[in-house]
Amino acid sequence: MAQTTPIRIGDLLLQRGLLSKKQLHVALMQQRMTGDLLGDTLIKLGFVSAKEMGIILAEQGGFSFIDLSEFSVSEEALRMVPKEVAEKAQFIPLELENGRLHIGITNPSNILAIDTVTRLTRQQPRASMVDANSLFEAVERAYYFLENPIQKRIDAILTDMRTTNTAGGQNVSTLTDVMIMDGIRKNATDIHINPAADVVNVFYRIDGVLQHGHTFPKIAGNALTSRLKILSQLDIAEQRLPQDGSFTFPFLSRSYDVRISTIPTIFGENIVLRILAGSGDLPRLERLGFDAADVEQVQSLFAKPHGIILITGPTGSGKTTTLYAALREVNILERNVITVEDPVEYKLCFVQQTQVNEKVGYDFALAGRNFMRQDPDVMLIGEIRDEETAKIAVRASITGHLVLTTLHTNDAVTAIPRLLDLSVDRFLMSSSLLAILAQRLIRKNCPFCSAEYELSPKERRILLDAGFDQGSGRRGAGCPHCSGTGYLGRTCISEIIVINDELRELVYSAASVGKLKEAAIANGMRPFRVDGLKKAVEGVTTIQEVLRVAG
């Protein structure tokens, strides 16, 4: 029987359209210099993400793929394998399935992991692929929290505080650290410390929704406030005015940037911590939630030689991630790309990245003025915050440069009056604007517990009004993976306006927002609500979640 030769990873990526021949050539040249594996080189260069490589390897080896960022590792599974054994054999215990261990590996030929687990459990495990960049950190985090239970540590600290009737230095330092660690463990983007009359409540924003985390006595809340102010180098004595600061929180093998904001309330100072996890895996547009037609449209826009493309939305709506995912569509081997960001969230090869430094006066406007001398083809300006930056972006876009930037607006159409509010010339804006992409993030149904159900008459009417005739939907019942919420992870819903001659004329003639929206819809723009309900029909999310975000 003739044996089939396995397809090489480079050829497989070329076949899937995830890699170009020119990118493969550059990667092979670098591989000859470094001696690294081709897959590792492609990931380092940013041509392919670690997650994409994991998915391809899984398909090639006939394995399923597990996204560790959306998977809750079972403590029962972790207890079956010592940490040093898992690290040495390069696998992570995921869960127990009827007594059989399910593990995650990064290499389809990792026989050592299979043999090790078989020896330990006397049963061959089920193996799935995970991405290489996530494995080490996931193992570190999983075993750390197994050996250091958060709630147990908090209970011990609070008991000691009640016994001594004081928030001692060591106790408050540990409580602060554990509270932030809990946020990291839950993948929270923000931690809210809200004072009440007798207690202090801690909430975590997870997948865009606040969830109650802990209740502390007042004495602990006051000590937490002081500790956080010291870390952020804020004025401890000042409790009447808002303050802003930041600090770095090292945890395991990573450092997290934490931004702090305080405001005075009737019960004490309210504190919000924003956790910036740093650069992660940079996905492609289709993995962010854009459908095939939208991806094709965005790809064609980013191939344009000049003009301005705006990505808009409220804070925390994933604008920067989309901006960088779209930047992957730019041929960075043939076009000089230069960026100014605050901060640099994703480090990209072949892209010249700079970071805002307000202390020395290096802001978006100053960077934009000086970029022109760097012979750029593409300029990425992290955010339009003021009149000067807006004017520089527009002028650069009409002088032969493609300008990519973000703006805070509620939807796509209102980006136009927002630019006018920043004193951008109406004629220049109508001439330079290529497209506006607005987005929001909605929670996805948990893949582990979601099931089909029959829609209520009200839900059917909502779908019918949006042009969908559907009798059933999907929703999660709640399980350990999604912490009982029924949702796990987020995806985006979007509005994309491609500026054509009709819309240009409306912008130049000062048409109302209503007329602009009508024209945009007539020319193919799908509003947030309709895009969200389309995802509900496809079973990605629920109608209730779409209504929560898009109204």
XYZ file of C-alpha atoms in Angstrom:
551
model
C 0.000 0.000 0.000
C 1.435 3.393 -1.038
C 2.227 5.791 1.804
C 1.192 9.443 1.513
C 3.844 12.020 2.294
C 2.619 14.499 4.938
C 2.209 18.063 3.654
C 4.862 20.409 5.023
C 3.556 23.113 7.349
C 4.641 25.943 5.018
C 2.828 24.409 2.052
C -0.259 23.791 4.179
C -0.349 27.438 5.300
C 0.033 28.540 1.672
C -2.885 26.309 0.651
C -5.105 27.779 3.387
C -4.279 31.342 2.344
C -2.751 32.101 5.771
C 0.672 32.784 4.300
C 2.045 34.326 1.107
C 5.022 33.000 -0.877
C 6.958 36.180 -0.088
C 6.319 35.749 3.661
C 7.402 32.117 3.490
C 10.603 33.163 1.663
C 11.428 35.758 4.374
C 10.694 33.228 7.137
C 12.967 30.601 5.546
C 15.776 33.182 5.278
C 15.426 34.033 8.986
C 15.184 30.352 9.907
C 18.551 29.719 8.247
C 20.071 32.428 10.465
C 18.460 31.362 13.776
C 18.073 27.604 13.389
C 14.537 27.776 14.861
C 11.687 25.591 13.668
C 9.808 27.093 10.722
C 6.565 27.255 12.719
C 8.251 29.177 15.552
C 9.842 31.566 13.046
C 6.507 32.290 11.364
C 4.959 33.080 14.761
C 7.862 35.352 15.795
C 7.574 37.293 12.533
C 3.833 37.707 13.072
C 2.949 36.092 9.733
C 0.911 33.421 11.548
C -0.411 33.548 15.117
C 0.310 30.784 17.640
C -3.401 29.980 17.743
C -3.613 29.653 13.953
C -0.554 27.400 13.987
C -2.165 25.258 16.689
C -5.381 24.914 14.688
C -3.462 23.920 11.534
C -1.354 21.357 13.438
C -4.525 19.976 15.027
C -6.183 19.517 11.643
C -3.024 18.002 10.196
C -2.775 15.474 13.044
C -6.501 14.747 13.337
C -6.870 16.388 16.769
C -9.433 18.807 18.154
C -8.196 22.285 19.146
C -8.790 23.859 22.563
C -8.582 27.639 23.068
C -7.118 27.911 26.581
C -8.372 31.499 26.945
C -11.941 30.153 26.803
C -11.461 26.934 28.783
C -11.762 26.433 32.530
C -9.157 23.852 33.595
C -10.519 21.290 36.054
C -8.893 21.201 39.508
C -9.669 17.477 39.663
C -7.576 16.950 36.512
C -4.706 19.087 37.829
C -4.516 17.062 41.056
C -3.867 13.891 39.050
C -0.591 15.207 37.592
C 2.225 16.971 39.507
C 3.166 20.342 38.025
C 6.809 19.405 37.340
C 5.654 16.315 35.418
C 3.300 18.376 33.225
C 6.025 20.962 32.551
C 8.653 18.351 31.682
C 6.372 16.476 29.286
C 4.936 19.756 27.905
C 1.210 19.209 28.399
C -1.610 20.562 30.536
C -4.301 18.423 32.240
C -7.652 19.852 31.090
C -10.481 17.754 32.542
C -11.633 14.281 33.506
C -14.055 12.537 31.147
C -15.557 9.452 32.791
C -12.288 8.789 34.599
C -10.168 9.386 31.502
C -7.836 12.364 31.498
C -8.128 14.937 28.707
C -4.840 16.770 28.086
C -3.622 19.645 25.906
C -0.408 19.329 23.876
C 1.365 21.632 21.395
C 3.023 18.975 19.248
C 1.009 16.161 17.609
C 3.999 13.823 17.991
C 4.403 14.396 21.761
C 4.509 10.705 22.668
C 6.163 11.532 26.018
C 2.990 13.272 27.235
C 0.770 10.346 26.216
C 3.087 7.779 27.842
C 3.484 9.860 31.019
C -0.271 10.220 31.552
C -0.868 6.556 30.692
C 1.664 5.555 33.383
C 0.110 7.875 35.969
C -3.559 7.051 35.330
C -3.208 3.556 33.814
C -5.403 4.734 30.988
C -4.475 6.391 27.695
C -5.548 10.053 27.709
C -7.548 11.933 25.103
C -5.331 14.600 23.601
C -6.251 17.955 22.059
C -4.012 20.616 20.552
C -3.422 23.943 22.330
C -1.332 26.856 21.086
C 2.306 26.931 22.143
C 2.286 30.538 23.390
C -0.500 29.828 25.895
C 0.647 26.481 27.286
C 3.416 27.566 29.683
C 1.416 30.461 31.127
C -1.726 28.305 31.447
C 0.192 25.613 33.359
C 1.757 28.237 35.663
C -1.573 29.917 36.387
C -3.600 26.717 36.809
C -1.229 25.154 39.356
C -0.673 28.462 41.179
C -4.385 28.924 41.862
C -4.750 25.230 42.721
C -2.071 25.600 45.418
C -3.198 29.096 46.501
C -7.027 29.167 46.595
C -8.146 32.796 46.324
C -11.207 32.653 48.564
C -9.356 30.732 51.283
C -6.584 33.369 51.357
C -9.092 36.241 51.479
C -11.071 34.582 54.307
C -7.865 34.115 56.340
C -6.859 37.772 55.890
C -10.327 39.098 56.820
C -10.484 36.800 59.879
C -7.147 38.152 61.074
C -8.328 41.741 60.513
C -11.499 41.136 62.531
C -9.515 39.453 65.339
C -6.965 42.256 65.633
C -9.429 45.006 64.615
C -6.739 46.501 62.410
C -5.684 46.343 58.760
C -2.002 45.601 59.275
C 0.611 46.354 56.617
C 1.234 42.757 55.530
C -2.459 41.893 55.512
C -3.472 44.811 53.334
C -0.581 44.203 50.902
C -1.578 40.558 50.544
C -5.286 41.422 50.206
C -4.500 43.925 47.444
C -2.367 41.392 45.573
C -4.927 38.590 45.932
C -7.776 40.844 44.750
C -5.826 41.735 41.575
C -4.771 38.093 41.072
C -8.432 37.089 41.218
C -9.171 39.589 38.462
C -6.363 38.145 36.336
C -7.616 34.604 36.998
C -11.108 35.583 35.840
C -9.771 37.458 32.768
C -11.388 40.656 34.064
C -10.692 43.905 32.238
C -11.631 46.122 35.216
C -11.890 45.865 38.997
C -14.390 48.159 40.746
C -13.959 48.877 44.466
C -17.249 50.446 45.545
C -17.636 51.779 49.117
C -21.015 51.473 50.859
C -22.191 52.610 54.298
C -20.859 49.593 56.238
C -18.843 47.526 53.747
C -16.857 47.736 50.517
C -17.941 45.693 47.483
C -15.565 44.469 44.780
C -16.878 43.847 41.266
C -15.051 42.385 38.259
C -15.926 43.305 34.669
C -15.837 39.986 32.814
C -16.806 39.782 29.140
C -18.109 43.340 29.398
C -20.478 42.701 32.330
C -19.907 43.496 36.033
C -19.940 40.466 38.332
C -19.828 40.683 42.129
C -16.584 39.290 43.505
C -16.109 40.052 47.207
C -17.472 42.000 50.159
C -14.871 43.467 52.533
C -15.335 45.213 55.907
C -14.953 48.997 55.853
C -11.558 48.886 57.589
C -10.204 46.644 54.806
C -11.650 48.924 52.114
C -9.938 52.007 53.534
C -6.634 50.150 53.777
C -7.011 48.913 50.171
C -7.516 52.502 48.984
C -4.353 53.678 50.741
C -2.315 50.745 49.447
C -3.428 51.304 45.837
C -2.655 55.016 46.082
C 0.859 54.259 47.341
C 1.439 51.804 44.474
C 0.243 54.440 41.965
C 2.197 57.290 43.627
C -1.006 59.254 44.285
C -1.653 61.677 47.149
C -2.970 59.594 50.073
C -4.181 62.669 51.960
C -6.267 63.957 49.016
C -9.755 62.436 49.293
C -11.855 65.312 47.913
C -10.676 65.333 44.283
C -10.428 62.645 41.559
C -6.964 61.233 40.889
C -5.456 59.072 38.136
C -2.320 56.954 38.170
C -0.818 53.641 37.176
C 1.509 50.890 38.386
C 2.951 47.593 37.193
C 1.774 44.355 38.790
C 4.144 41.375 38.300
C 2.443 37.995 38.461
C 4.130 34.697 37.605
C 5.985 35.191 34.307
C 4.179 38.362 33.186
C 3.836 42.007 34.147
C 0.432 43.695 33.974
C -0.028 47.432 33.587
C -2.761 48.636 35.957
C -4.388 52.051 35.525
C -6.198 53.486 38.521
C -8.927 56.115 38.751
C -10.390 57.453 42.003
C -13.420 59.680 42.614
C -14.883 60.869 45.949
C -18.338 59.525 46.879
C -20.584 59.984 49.908
C -19.223 56.755 51.443
C -15.547 57.194 50.554
C -13.385 56.971 47.477
C -14.592 54.809 44.598
C -11.726 53.117 42.736
C -11.621 51.519 39.293
C -8.600 49.519 38.152
C -8.099 48.822 34.440
C -5.947 45.707 33.882
C -3.901 45.851 30.689
C -2.692 42.341 29.983
C -0.165 43.350 27.329
C 0.244 41.792 23.922
C -1.479 38.529 23.235
C -2.244 36.519 20.138
C -3.235 38.772 17.259
C -6.224 37.190 15.478
C -7.420 37.619 11.914
C -10.580 39.580 11.148
C -12.735 36.475 10.628
C -11.867 35.226 14.125
C -13.008 38.542 15.630
C -16.561 37.971 14.421
C -16.657 39.618 10.989
C -18.413 37.520 8.359
C -16.827 36.612 5.021
C -18.379 39.537 3.096
C -17.203 42.074 5.708
C -13.689 40.593 5.753
C -13.467 40.842 1.968
C -14.672 44.444 2.128
C -12.153 45.423 4.817
C -9.319 43.664 2.961
C -10.053 45.684 -0.173
C -10.107 48.912 1.855
C -6.729 48.242 3.461
C -5.216 47.649 0.031
C -6.039 51.252 -0.983
C -3.010 53.508 -1.561
C -4.358 56.534 0.326
C -7.285 57.816 2.369
C -8.401 57.550 5.967
C -10.120 54.563 7.605
C -11.768 55.154 10.985
C -12.491 52.437 13.536
C -14.972 53.743 16.101
C -16.695 52.597 19.261
C -16.802 53.187 23.008
C -13.921 52.417 25.380
C -13.264 48.681 25.650
C -15.022 47.751 22.401
C -11.944 46.146 20.833
C -11.045 48.959 18.424
C -7.272 48.498 18.793
C -7.487 44.731 18.295
C -9.510 45.208 15.113
C -7.094 47.882 13.919
C -4.172 45.485 14.269
C -6.059 42.531 12.823
C -6.798 44.699 9.792
C -3.153 45.781 9.708
C -2.307 42.136 9.043
C -4.096 42.619 5.724
C -1.551 45.303 4.722
C 1.436 44.005 2.766
C 4.063 45.106 5.296
C 6.880 43.610 3.221
C 6.171 46.122 0.439
C 4.730 49.080 2.366
C 6.422 51.117 5.102
C 4.082 51.109 8.113
C 4.702 53.452 11.064
C 2.542 53.724 14.182
C 2.084 55.883 17.266
C 0.180 54.233 20.110
C -0.725 54.658 23.780
C 0.502 52.108 24.757
C 1.949 49.661 22.190
C -0.278 46.621 22.752
C 0.929 44.290 19.996
C 4.547 44.136 18.837
C 4.791 43.534 15.089
C 7.806 42.722 12.924
C 8.458 44.978 9.917
C 6.294 47.719 11.480
C 7.950 50.800 12.992
C 6.101 51.306 16.285
C 6.388 54.308 18.596
C 4.699 55.047 21.920
C 3.195 58.268 23.252
C 5.249 59.898 26.021
C 3.315 62.842 27.478
C 6.119 63.696 29.934
C 8.438 64.768 27.119
C 5.673 66.177 24.933
C 5.542 63.297 22.440
C 1.832 63.007 21.651
C -0.266 61.870 18.667
C -0.136 65.303 17.050
C 3.670 65.643 17.285
C 4.153 62.106 15.963
C 1.756 62.744 13.069
C 3.642 65.903 12.072
C 7.004 64.111 12.020
C 5.861 60.850 10.411
C 5.846 62.522 6.992
C 9.662 62.617 7.021
C 9.852 58.840 7.560
C 8.710 57.988 4.010
C 5.568 56.141 5.207
C 3.045 54.319 3.036
C 0.714 53.558 5.941
C 0.352 55.600 9.148
C -1.433 54.203 12.186
C -2.440 56.879 14.698
C -3.719 55.137 17.815
C -6.511 57.622 18.560
C -7.833 60.993 17.429
C -8.154 62.918 20.695
C -7.978 66.550 19.649
C -8.392 69.013 16.791
C -4.717 69.057 15.791
C -4.438 65.261 15.532
C -7.656 65.097 13.475
C -6.398 67.719 10.998
C -2.981 66.030 10.677
C -4.624 62.639 9.998
C -6.863 64.070 7.275
C -4.049 66.047 5.629
C -1.768 62.995 5.600
C -4.512 60.923 3.967
C -4.883 63.343 1.020
C -1.155 63.493 0.351
C -0.706 59.884 -0.713
C -0.801 58.016 2.606
C -3.193 55.424 4.002
C -4.118 56.561 7.527
C -5.653 54.166 10.066
C -6.996 55.533 13.338
C -9.677 55.216 16.016
C -12.325 57.575 17.344
C -14.767 57.375 20.254
C -18.337 57.459 18.884
C -21.523 55.459 19.479
C -21.979 54.291 15.897
C -20.504 54.657 12.419
C -22.531 57.625 11.174
C -21.851 59.863 14.194
C -18.115 59.730 13.422
C -18.788 62.352 10.734
C -20.270 65.049 13.041
C -17.588 64.158 15.594
C -14.840 65.018 13.084
C -16.666 68.225 12.172
C -16.809 69.042 15.886
C -12.998 68.751 15.852
C -12.938 71.494 13.179
C -11.954 69.206 10.289
C -12.627 70.911 6.951
C -15.794 69.461 5.395
C -14.337 69.334 1.866
C -11.089 67.662 2.984
C -13.012 65.114 5.053
C -15.376 64.195 2.204
C -12.364 63.828 -0.112
C -10.212 61.736 2.212
C -12.619 59.454 4.106
C -12.575 55.880 2.760
C -14.606 54.006 5.349
C -15.916 53.991 8.919
C -16.031 50.738 10.850
C -17.944 50.919 14.147
C -18.064 47.993 16.545
C -19.303 46.689 19.884
C -18.526 43.484 21.765
C -21.194 40.944 22.706
C -20.886 37.769 24.743
C -20.889 34.405 22.963
C -22.902 31.376 24.025
C -20.860 28.942 26.110
C -19.950 26.038 23.790
C -19.985 23.611 26.722
C -23.541 24.191 27.977
C -25.519 25.965 25.240
C -28.501 24.144 23.796
C -31.330 24.816 21.379
C -34.606 26.213 22.727
C -37.910 27.429 21.285
C -38.168 31.203 20.896
C -40.929 33.120 22.673
C -43.492 35.065 20.582
C -41.734 38.329 21.581
C -38.342 37.007 20.446
C -39.820 35.853 17.135
C -41.304 39.312 16.543
C -37.913 40.924 17.208
C -36.301 38.652 14.613
C -39.109 39.160 12.086
C -38.773 42.941 12.393
C -35.089 42.551 11.477
C -35.886 40.313 8.489
C -35.206 36.892 10.049
C -37.791 34.081 10.287
C -36.568 31.713 12.981
C -38.406 29.485 15.457
C -35.531 28.436 17.705
C -32.348 29.845 19.207
C -29.459 28.791 21.420
C -28.565 29.775 24.968
C -26.327 28.489 27.741
C -27.674 26.867 30.880
C -24.586 27.738 32.938
C -21.646 25.461 33.791
C -18.214 25.604 35.492
C -16.563 26.707 32.230
C -18.675 29.887 32.031
C -19.055 30.401 35.816
C -22.786 29.761 35.524
C -23.454 32.707 33.177
C -24.186 30.747 29.991
C -21.685 32.925 28.103
C -17.994 32.400 27.364
C -15.831 34.829 25.416
C -16.897 37.720 23.211
C -17.274 38.497 19.542
C -17.923 41.740 17.725
C -20.932 43.195 15.966
C -20.214 45.933 13.479
C -21.431 48.667 11.163
C -19.307 49.327 8.072
C -19.812 52.424 5.946
C -17.850 52.518 2.704
C -17.831 56.121 1.517
C -19.030 56.350 -2.097
C -19.798 59.399 -4.269
C -23.340 59.751 -2.872
C -22.141 59.772 0.740
C -19.269 62.120 -0.146
C -21.750 64.597 -1.557
C -23.941 64.305 1.560
C -20.938 64.928 3.841
C -19.860 67.947 1.816
C -23.398 69.384 1.692
C -23.833 69.118 5.506
C -26.616 66.514 5.385
C -28.214 65.484 8.679
C -27.164 62.351 10.556
C -30.543 60.811 9.657
C -29.983 61.289 5.914
C -26.433 59.982 6.174
C -27.679 56.852 7.960
C -30.435 56.261 5.396
C -27.934 56.537 2.556
C -25.436 54.251 4.332
C -28.087 51.540 4.864
C -29.243 51.901 1.244
C -25.625 51.351 0.191
C -25.228 48.150 2.197
C -24.465 49.118 5.808
C -25.907 46.613 8.291
C -26.835 48.303 11.620
C -25.538 46.928 14.950
C -28.893 45.429 15.910
C -29.323 43.569 12.616
C -25.728 42.282 12.669
C -26.211 41.104 16.255
C -29.522 39.383 15.531
C -27.888 37.639 12.579
C -25.384 36.162 15.052
C -28.270 35.163 17.355
C -29.923 33.339 14.436
C -26.610 31.558 13.783
C -26.496 30.445 17.454
C -23.404 32.502 18.309
C -25.202 34.558 20.966
C -28.682 35.212 22.375
C -31.304 37.779 21.446
C -31.182 39.117 25.024
C -27.442 39.784 24.728
C -27.906 41.627 21.423
C -30.626 43.822 22.958
C -28.389 44.538 25.976
C -25.601 45.857 23.764
C -27.363 47.216 20.668
C -30.766 48.193 22.080
